Coordinates of C-alpha atoms in Angstrom, one line a residue:
X1 CA 23.2 12.7 11.4
X2 CA 25.2 10.1 9.6
X3 CA 27.0 11.1 6.5
X4 CA 29.4 8.8 4.5
X5 CA 31.3 11.7 3.0
X6 CA 34.7 13.0 4.2
X7 CA 35.2 16.3 5.8
X8 CA 36.7 17.7 2.7
X9 CA 33.8 16.5 0.5
X10 CA 31.3 18.1 2.9
X11 CA 33.3 21.4 2.8
X12 CA 33.2 21.4 -1.0
X13 CA 29.5 20.8 -1.1
X14 CA 28.7 23.5 1.5
X15 CA 31.0 25.9 -0.4
X16 CA 29.2 25.1 -3.7
X17 CA 25.8 26.0 -2.2
X18 CA 27.1 29.1 -0.4
X19 CA 26.9 28.2 3.3
X20 CA 29.7 27.7 5.8
X21 CA 28.5 24.8 7.9
X22 CA 25.8 22.2 8.2
X23 CA 24.4 24.1 11.1
X24 CA 23.9 27.2 8.9
X25 CA 22.2 25.0 6.3
X26 CA 19.7 23.7 8.9
X27 CA 19.3 27.0 10.9
X28 CA 15.6 27.4 9.9
X29 CA 14.6 24.0 11.5
X30 CA 13.3 24.5 15.0
X31 CA 15.9 23.4 17.6
X32 CA 13.4 21.0 19.3
X33 CA 13.0 19.2 16.0
X34 CA 16.6 19.3 15.0
X35 CA 18.0 18.0 18.2
X36 CA 15.2 16.3 20.1
X37 CA 15.9 15.0 23.6
X38 CA 15.5 11.2 23.8
X39 CA 15.0 9.4 27.0
X40 CA 16.9 6.3 26.1
X41 CA 18.5 3.9 28.5
X42 CA 22.3 3.2 28.3
X43 CA 23.5 1.2 25.4
X44 CA 23.7 -2.6 25.8
X45 CA 26.3 -5.0 24.5
X46 CA 25.1 -7.7 22.0
X47 CA 25.0 -10.3 24.8
X48 CA 23.1 -8.0 27.2
X49 CA 20.6 -7.1 24.4
X50 CA 19.9 -10.8 23.6
X51 CA 19.3 -11.5 27.2
X52 CA 17.0 -8.5 27.6
X53 CA 14.9 -9.4 24.5
X54 CA 14.7 -13.0 25.6
X55 CA 13.3 -11.9 29.0
X56 CA 10.8 -9.7 27.2
X57 CA 9.7 -12.5 24.9
X58 CA 9.3 -14.8 27.8
X59 CA 6.4 -12.6 29.0
X60 CA 4.4 -13.5 25.9
X61 CA 1.5 -15.9 26.6
X62 CA 1.1 -18.6 23.9
X63 CA -2.4 -18.4 22.6
X64 CA -4.6 -20.7 20.5
X65 CA -5.5 -18.3 17.8
X66 CA -9.1 -18.3 16.6
X67 CA -8.9 -14.7 15.3
X68 CA -8.8 -13.9 11.6
X69 CA -10.4 -10.9 10.0
X70 CA -7.7 -10.6 7.3
X71 CA -4.7 -12.1 9.0
X72 CA -4.6 -15.9 9.5
X73 CA -2.6 -18.3 11.6
X74 CA -1.6 -20.9 8.9
X75 CA 1.2 -23.4 9.2
X76 CA 4.3 -22.3 7.5
X77 CA 6.7 -25.0 6.2
X78 CA 10.1 -24.5 7.7
X79 CA 11.8 -24.7 4.3
X80 CA 10.3 -21.3 3.4
X81 CA 12.2 -19.5 6.2
X82 CA 15.5 -21.2 5.3
X83 CA 15.2 -20.3 1.6
X84 CA 14.1 -16.7 1.9
X85 CA 16.9 -16.0 4.4
X86 CA 19.6 -16.8 1.8
X87 CA 21.7 -13.7 1.4
X88 CA 21.0 -13.2 -2.2
X89 CA 17.3 -12.9 -1.5
X90 CA 17.4 -11.3 2.0
X91 CA 19.6 -8.4 0.9
X92 CA 18.4 -7.9 -2.7
X93 CA 17.0 -4.5 -3.6
X94 CA 14.8 -3.5 -6.5
X95 CA 16.3 -5.3 -9.6
X96 CA 17.1 -2.1 -11.6
X97 CA 20.1 -3.8 -13.2
X98 CA 18.3 -6.7 -14.9
X99 CA 21.5 -8.4 -16.1
X100 CA 22.8 -8.5 -12.5
X101 CA 19.6 -9.5 -10.9
X102 CA 18.5 -12.6 -12.8
X103 CA 17.8 -14.7 -9.7
X104 CA 15.5 -12.0 -8.1
X105 CA 13.8 -11.4 -11.5
X106 CA 13.1 -15.1 -11.9
X107 CA 11.7 -15.2 -8.4
X108 CA 9.3 -12.3 -9.2
X109 CA 8.4 -14.0 -12.5
X110 CA 7.6 -17.3 -10.7
X111 CA 5.4 -15.3 -8.2
X112 CA 3.5 -13.6 -11.0
X113 CA 3.0 -17.0 -12.8
X114 CA 1.8 -18.7 -9.6
X115 CA -0.7 -16.0 -8.9
X116 CA -2.0 -16.0 -12.4
X117 CA -2.5 -19.8 -12.2
X118 CA -4.2 -19.6 -8.8
X119 CA -6.4 -16.7 -9.7
X120 CA -7.0 -17.8 -13.3
X121 CA -6.1 -14.3 -14.4
X122 CA -4.0 -13.2 -17.4
X123 CA -1.5 -11.0 -15.6
X124 CA -0.2 -10.3 -12.1
X125 CA 2.2 -7.6 -10.9
X126 CA 5.3 -8.1 -8.8
X127 CA 3.3 -7.5 -5.5
X128 CA 2.1 -4.6 -3.5
X129 CA 2.2 -3.4 0.1
X130 CA -0.9 -5.3 1.3
X131 CA -4.4 -6.2 0.5
X132 CA -6.1 -2.9 1.3
X133 CA -3.8 -0.8 -0.9
X134 CA -4.0 -3.4 -3.6
X135 CA -7.8 -2.8 -3.6
X136 CA -7.4 1.0 -3.6
X137 CA -5.1 0.6 -6.7
X138 CA -7.7 -1.6 -8.3
X139 CA -10.4 1.0 -7.8
X140 CA -8.0 3.6 -9.2
X141 CA -7.5 1.5 -12.3
X142 CA -11.3 0.9 -12.7
X143 CA -11.9 4.6 -12.7
X144 CA -9.2 5.2 -15.3
X145 CA -10.4 2.3 -17.5
X146 CA -14.1 3.2 -17.5
X147 CA -13.9 7.0 -17.2
X148 CA -16.6 6.7 -14.5
X149 CA -16.3 7.5 -10.8
X150 CA -19.0 5.6 -9.0
X151 CA -17.8 2.5 -7.1
X152 CA -20.3 0.1 -5.5
X153 CA -18.7 -1.6 -2.4
X154 CA -20.1 -4.6 -0.8
X155 CA -21.3 -3.7 2.7
X156 CA -19.4 -6.7 4.0
X157 CA -16.1 -5.3 2.8
X158 CA -13.4 -5.3 5.6
X159 CA -13.9 -1.9 7.4
X160 CA -10.1 -1.3 7.4
X161 CA -10.1 -1.7 3.6
X162 CA -12.9 0.9 3.5
X163 CA -10.8 3.2 5.6
X164 CA -7.9 2.8 3.2
X165 CA -10.1 3.7 0.3
X166 CA -11.2 6.8 2.2
X167 CA -7.6 7.7 2.7
X168 CA -6.8 7.2 -1.0
X169 CA -9.8 9.1 -2.4
X170 CA -11.2 11.2 0.4
X171 CA -9.5 14.4 -0.7
X172 CA -9.2 14.0 -4.5
X173 CA -12.8 12.8 -5.0
X174 CA -11.6 10.8 -8.0
X175 CA -14.0 8.0 -6.9
X176 CA -17.4 8.2 -5.3
X177 CA -18.4 5.2 -3.1
X178 CA -21.7 3.7 -2.2
X179 CA -22.3 0.6 0.1
X180 CA -24.4 -2.2 -1.2
X181 CA -26.5 -3.5 1.8
X182 CA -25.7 -7.0 3.0
X183 CA -28.8 -8.5 4.5
X184 CA -28.1 -11.8 6.3
X185 CA -24.4 -11.4 5.8
X186 CA -24.6 -11.6 2.0
X187 CA -24.9 -8.9 -0.7
X188 CA -28.5 -7.8 -1.3
X189 CA -28.8 -8.6 -5.0
X190 CA -32.0 -6.5 -5.4
X191 CA -30.2 -3.5 -3.9
X192 CA -27.3 -4.1 -6.3
X193 CA -29.7 -4.0 -9.2
X194 CA -31.2 -0.7 -8.1
X195 CA -27.8 0.9 -7.5
X196 CA -26.1 -0.2 -10.8
X197 CA -26.2 2.3 -13.7
X198 CA -24.3 3.7 -16.6
X199 CA -22.2 5.8 -14.3
X200 CA -20.9 2.7 -12.3
X201 CA -17.2 2.2 -12.7
X202 CA -16.9 -1.0 -10.7
X203 CA -18.6 -3.3 -8.2
X204 CA -16.2 -4.4 -5.4
X205 CA -17.0 -7.9 -4.3
X206 CA -15.4 -9.7 -1.3
X207 CA -15.7 -13.4 -1.1
X208 CA -15.5 -14.8 1.5
X209 CA -16.6 -11.4 2.8
X210 CA -15.6 -9.7 6.1
X211 CA -18.2 -11.9 8.0
X212 CA -16.7 -15.0 6.4
X213 CA -19.7 -15.6 4.1
X214 CA -19.1 -16.8 0.5
X215 CA -21.0 -14.7 -2.1
X216 CA -22.6 -15.6 -5.4
X217 CA -19.7 -14.2 -7.3
X218 CA -21.0 -15.2 -10.8
X219 CA -24.3 -13.4 -10.2
X220 CA -22.5 -10.3 -9.1
X221 CA -20.2 -10.4 -12.0
X222 CA -23.0 -10.8 -14.5
X223 CA -24.9 -7.8 -13.0
X224 CA -21.8 -5.6 -13.0
X225 CA -20.9 -6.4 -16.6
X226 CA -24.5 -5.9 -17.8
X227 CA -24.1 -2.1 -17.3
X228 CA -20.5 -1.8 -18.5
X229 CA -19.0 -1.8 -15.0
X230 CA -15.9 -3.8 -14.0
X231 CA -15.9 -6.5 -11.3
X232 CA -13.1 -6.0 -8.7
X233 CA -12.9 -9.1 -6.6
X234 CA -11.0 -9.3 -3.3
X235 CA -10.5 -12.9 -2.1
X236 CA -8.6 -15.0 0.4
X237 CA -6.0 -16.8 -1.7
X238 CA -6.0 -19.9 0.5
X239 CA -9.7 -20.3 -0.1
X240 CA -9.0 -20.7 -3.8
X241 CA -7.9 -24.3 -3.0
X242 CA -11.7 -25.1 -2.9
X243 CA -13.5 -22.0 -4.2
X244 CA -13.9 -20.7 -7.7
X245 CA -11.0 -18.5 -8.9
X246 CA -11.8 -14.9 -9.8
X247 CA -11.0 -15.4 -13.4
X248 CA -13.6 -18.2 -13.7
X249 CA -16.5 -15.9 -12.9
X250 CA -15.2 -13.0 -15.0
X251 CA -13.5 -10.7 -12.5
X252 CA -11.7 -7.9 -14.4
X253 CA -9.3 -7.2 -11.5
X254 CA -8.6 -9.5 -8.5
X255 CA -6.8 -8.5 -5.4
X256 CA -5.9 -10.2 -2.1
X257 CA -3.9 -10.1 1.1
X258 CA -1.2 -12.7 0.6
X259 CA -0.1 -13.1 4.2
X260 CA -1.8 -16.5 4.5
X261 CA 0.7 -17.8 1.8
X262 CA 3.8 -18.5 3.8
X263 CA 4.1 -15.3 5.7
X264 CA 3.7 -15.0 9.5
X265 CA 1.3 -12.5 11.1
X266 CA 4.2 -10.6 12.7
X267 CA 2.2 -8.1 14.7
X268 CA 0.7 -6.6 11.6
X269 CA 3.3 -6.8 8.9
X270 CA 5.0 -6.7 6.5
X271 CA 2.2 -8.2 4.5
X272 CA 1.8 -8.9 0.8
X273 CA -0.6 -7.2 -1.6
X274 CA -1.7 -9.3 -4.6
X275 CA -3.0 -7.7 -7.8
X276 CA -4.1 -9.6 -10.9
X277 CA -6.1 -8.5 -13.9
X278 CA -7.3 -9.4 -17.4
X279 CA -4.8 -8.8 -20.2
X280 CA -6.6 -5.8 -21.6
X281 CA -6.2 -3.9 -18.3
X282 CA -2.5 -4.8 -18.0
X283 CA -1.3 -1.3 -18.7
X284 CA -3.4 0.1 -15.9
X285 CA -1.7 -2.2 -13.4
X286 CA 0.5 -0.4 -10.8
X287 CA 4.0 -1.4 -10.0
X288 CA 5.9 -3.6 -12.4
X289 CA 5.7 -6.9 -14.4
X290 CA 8.7 -9.1 -14.9
X291 CA 8.9 -10.9 -18.3
X292 CA 10.7 -13.9 -19.7
X293 CA 12.6 -13.5 -23.0
X294 CA 15.7 -14.8 -24.9
X295 CA 18.9 -13.0 -25.8
X296 CA 20.4 -13.1 -29.3
X297 CA 22.0 -16.4 -28.5
X298 CA 18.7 -17.9 -27.6
X299 CA 19.5 -18.0 -23.8
X300 CA 16.6 -17.5 -21.4
X301 CA 16.6 -14.2 -19.5
X302 CA 14.3 -12.2 -17.3
X303 CA 13.6 -8.5 -17.8
X304 CA 11.4 -5.8 -16.3
X305 CA 8.7 -5.6 -19.0
X306 CA 6.1 -3.1 -17.8
X307 CA 6.7 -0.4 -15.3
X308 CA 3.7 1.9 -15.3
X309 CA 4.9 3.9 -12.4
X310 CA 6.1 7.5 -12.1
X311 CA 9.7 6.6 -11.5
X312 CA 10.0 5.3 -15.1
X313 CA 7.5 7.3 -17.1
X314 CA 5.9 10.8 -17.0
X315 CA 4.2 11.4 -13.7
X316 CA 0.8 12.3 -15.3
X317 CA 0.9 9.0 -17.2
X318 CA 1.9 6.8 -14.3
X319 CA -0.7 4.2 -13.1
X320 CA 0.4 4.7 -9.5
X321 CA 2.8 6.4 -7.2
X322 CA 3.6 3.1 -5.5
X323 CA 7.4 2.6 -6.1
X324 CA 8.2 -0.5 -4.2
X325 CA 7.1 -4.0 -3.7
X326 CA 7.1 -6.8 -1.1
X327 CA 9.6 -9.0 -2.9
X328 CA 10.6 -11.1 0.1
X329 CA 7.0 -11.7 1.1
X330 CA 6.2 -12.5 -2.5
X331 CA 9.1 -15.0 -2.5
X332 CA 7.7 -16.6 0.6
X333 CA 4.3 -17.0 -1.1
X334 CA 5.9 -18.4 -4.2
X335 CA 7.8 -21.0 -2.2
X336 CA 4.7 -21.8 -0.2
X337 CA 2.6 -22.4 -3.3
X338 CA 5.4 -24.5 -4.9
X339 CA 5.8 -26.7 -1.8
X340 CA 2.1 -27.3 -1.4
X341 CA 1.2 -27.6 -5.1
X342 CA -2.4 -27.5 -6.2
X343 CA -3.2 -30.7 -4.2
X344 CA -1.6 -29.4 -1.0
X345 CA -3.3 -26.1 -1.2
X346 CA -6.6 -27.9 -1.8
X347 CA -6.0 -30.1 1.3
X348 CA -5.1 -27.1 3.4
X349 CA -8.3 -25.3 2.3
X350 CA -10.4 -28.4 3.0
X351 CA -9.0 -28.6 6.5
X352 CA -9.9 -25.0 7.1
X353 CA -13.5 -25.7 5.9
X354 CA -13.8 -28.9 8.0
X355 CA -12.4 -27.4 11.2
X356 CA -14.4 -24.1 10.9
X357 CA -17.6 -26.0 10.5
X358 CA -16.8 -28.4 13.3
X359 CA -15.9 -25.5 15.6
X360 CA -19.1 -23.7 14.7
X361 CA -21.1 -26.7 15.7
X362 CA -19.3 -27.0 19.0
X363 CA -19.6 -23.3 19.9
X364 CA -23.2 -22.9 18.9
X365 CA -24.1 -25.9 21.2
X366 CA -23.2 -23.7 24.2
X367 CA -26.3 -22.1 25.8
X368 CA -27.0 -18.7 24.3
X369 CA -24.4 -18.9 21.5
X370 CA -25.3 -19.3 17.8
X371 CA -23.9 -18.8 14.3
X372 CA -25.4 -15.5 13.1
X373 CA -25.5 -16.0 9.4
X374 CA -26.8 -19.0 7.5
X375 CA -24.8 -18.5 4.3
X376 CA -21.9 -20.8 3.3
X377 CA -18.5 -20.0 4.8
X378 CA -14.9 -21.0 4.4
X379 CA -12.8 -20.6 7.6
X380 CA -14.6 -17.8 9.5
X381 CA -18.1 -17.2 10.9
X382 CA -19.9 -14.7 13.1
X383 CA -20.8 -16.1 16.5
X384 CA -23.6 -14.3 18.3
X385 CA -23.0 -14.3 22.1
X386 CA -25.4 -13.8 25.0
X387 CA -23.0 -11.2 26.4
X388 CA -20.7 -8.5 24.8
X389 CA -18.1 -10.2 22.7
X390 CA -15.4 -8.2 24.4
X391 CA -16.3 -9.9 27.6
X392 CA -16.0 -13.3 26.0
X393 CA -12.6 -12.5 24.5
X394 CA -11.2 -11.0 27.7
X395 CA -12.3 -14.1 29.8
X396 CA -10.9 -16.6 27.3
X397 CA -7.6 -14.7 27.0
X398 CA -6.9 -15.7 30.6
X399 CA -7.3 -19.3 29.5
X400 CA -4.8 -19.1 26.6
X401 CA -7.4 -18.7 23.9
X402 CA -7.7 -15.8 21.5
X403 CA -11.4 -16.3 20.9
X404 CA -11.8 -14.1 17.8
X405 CA -12.4 -10.5 16.8
X406 CA -15.3 -8.6 18.5
X407 CA -17.3 -6.9 15.8
X408 CA -18.5 -4.1 18.0
X409 CA -15.2 -2.5 17.3
X410 CA -16.4 -1.9 13.8
X411 CA -20.2 -1.7 14.2
X412 CA -21.8 -0.9 17.6
X413 CA -24.9 -2.8 16.7
X414 CA -22.8 -6.0 16.6
X415 CA -21.3 -5.6 20.1
X416 CA -22.4 -9.2 21.0
X417 CA -20.9 -10.7 17.8
X418 CA -17.5 -12.4 17.6
X419 CA -15.8 -13.2 14.3
X420 CA -14.3 -16.6 14.8
X421 CA -11.8 -18.4 12.6
X422 CA -10.3 -21.9 12.4
X423 CA -7.4 -22.8 10.2
X424 CA -5.7 -26.1 9.7
X425 CA -3.5 -25.4 12.8
X426 CA -6.3 -25.6 15.3
X427 CA -6.4 -28.9 17.1
X428 CA -9.4 -30.8 18.4
X429 CA -8.3 -30.2 21.9
X430 CA -8.1 -26.4 21.4
X431 CA -11.6 -26.4 19.8
X432 CA -13.1 -28.5 22.7
X433 CA -11.5 -26.2 25.3
X434 CA -12.9 -23.2 23.5
X435 CA -16.4 -24.7 23.5
X436 CA -16.0 -25.7 27.2
X437 CA -15.1 -22.2 28.2
X438 CA -18.2 -20.8 26.4
X439 CA -20.3 -23.3 28.3
X440 CA -19.3 -21.7 31.5
X441 CA -20.9 -18.3 30.6
X442 CA -24.3 -19.6 31.4
X443 CA -23.3 -20.8 34.9

């Protein structure tokens, strides 16, 4: 155990609490937990460690990534990495001392402003862990705002987001969930009508949904509001370069996974949760909001304006127990959006649409393969295969292609379905090779 205190200081503290040693203080902890045996190799020098890690990384096989399902292989401008690695950003902690953290506060303010502009929402917080917990916090807010417990989830919500909701609410019972059927890959509007009622707190819409299909967001929004429920929209932020923003169709709360905005996939994280809402719901927003103000001399300054979390207010009045944010990931997203601008984001989104549709045409031309759903899609689609999707993925991995995400992992009835994605990074050659490999399944 590392302790920065001197021997004398430790002795004084132990004396104050009435024990003679640290060992006496921890005597109740089982020995196997207090001093576990680690089977670690000998320590390496820095040079040896670099060589060791280089050898390990050389074992990685470069893959053409056609997998998405919530994490996307977008191009990241090199300027982002250079800017976020500046010491004042890389080592910055939560800006508790606003007067000493003006740069970090401004970065947070710019992030909030960028998200509000992109989502056409009134307010955005200073980021959250990732998309799934951002959705859970949105549901939490919807329950508080409406005083109702029933949450209608699109049946095409990401299964891992559903698992996160179960973790959040499974024990407390603060929210009760029901799935809206998704016939043909899209929300069944007749089923939604029959499930809505005066006890509905919110309808959770995903567009594009887990199967890549774009929903009729305006229709869902109108139906939710007709019975006093809120609309919680979860979206792909890159898709907003070409699709309607949540604010335009009346979403009360909009959340997203922001990894696609300048953050690498990095084997699962860290990622970036985005949370935005209408002004009237701002005080139910978890985390914090950074504001812009002026001092008594009229000079511009940045401050932490709203902090509805337990660290700053009474626990029972806190909007959330989340006490941290993803500031560096949020900064990457801010720089990404600033570098691309509205026109650049639109161009990137259009490339995703164009490549995904071209890929779908190529793949569905292979004997036995077809696109499962006919609804409009952005950068992902479900490919129905003549064999289990796991078999397709395994065979193509040997050819340097990550073919997609087998949906049988989430739903056994879809074991022959592969969720395939194409971003602006996929080349014509990679797509032709993918299609050629599928063609060999019938031989």
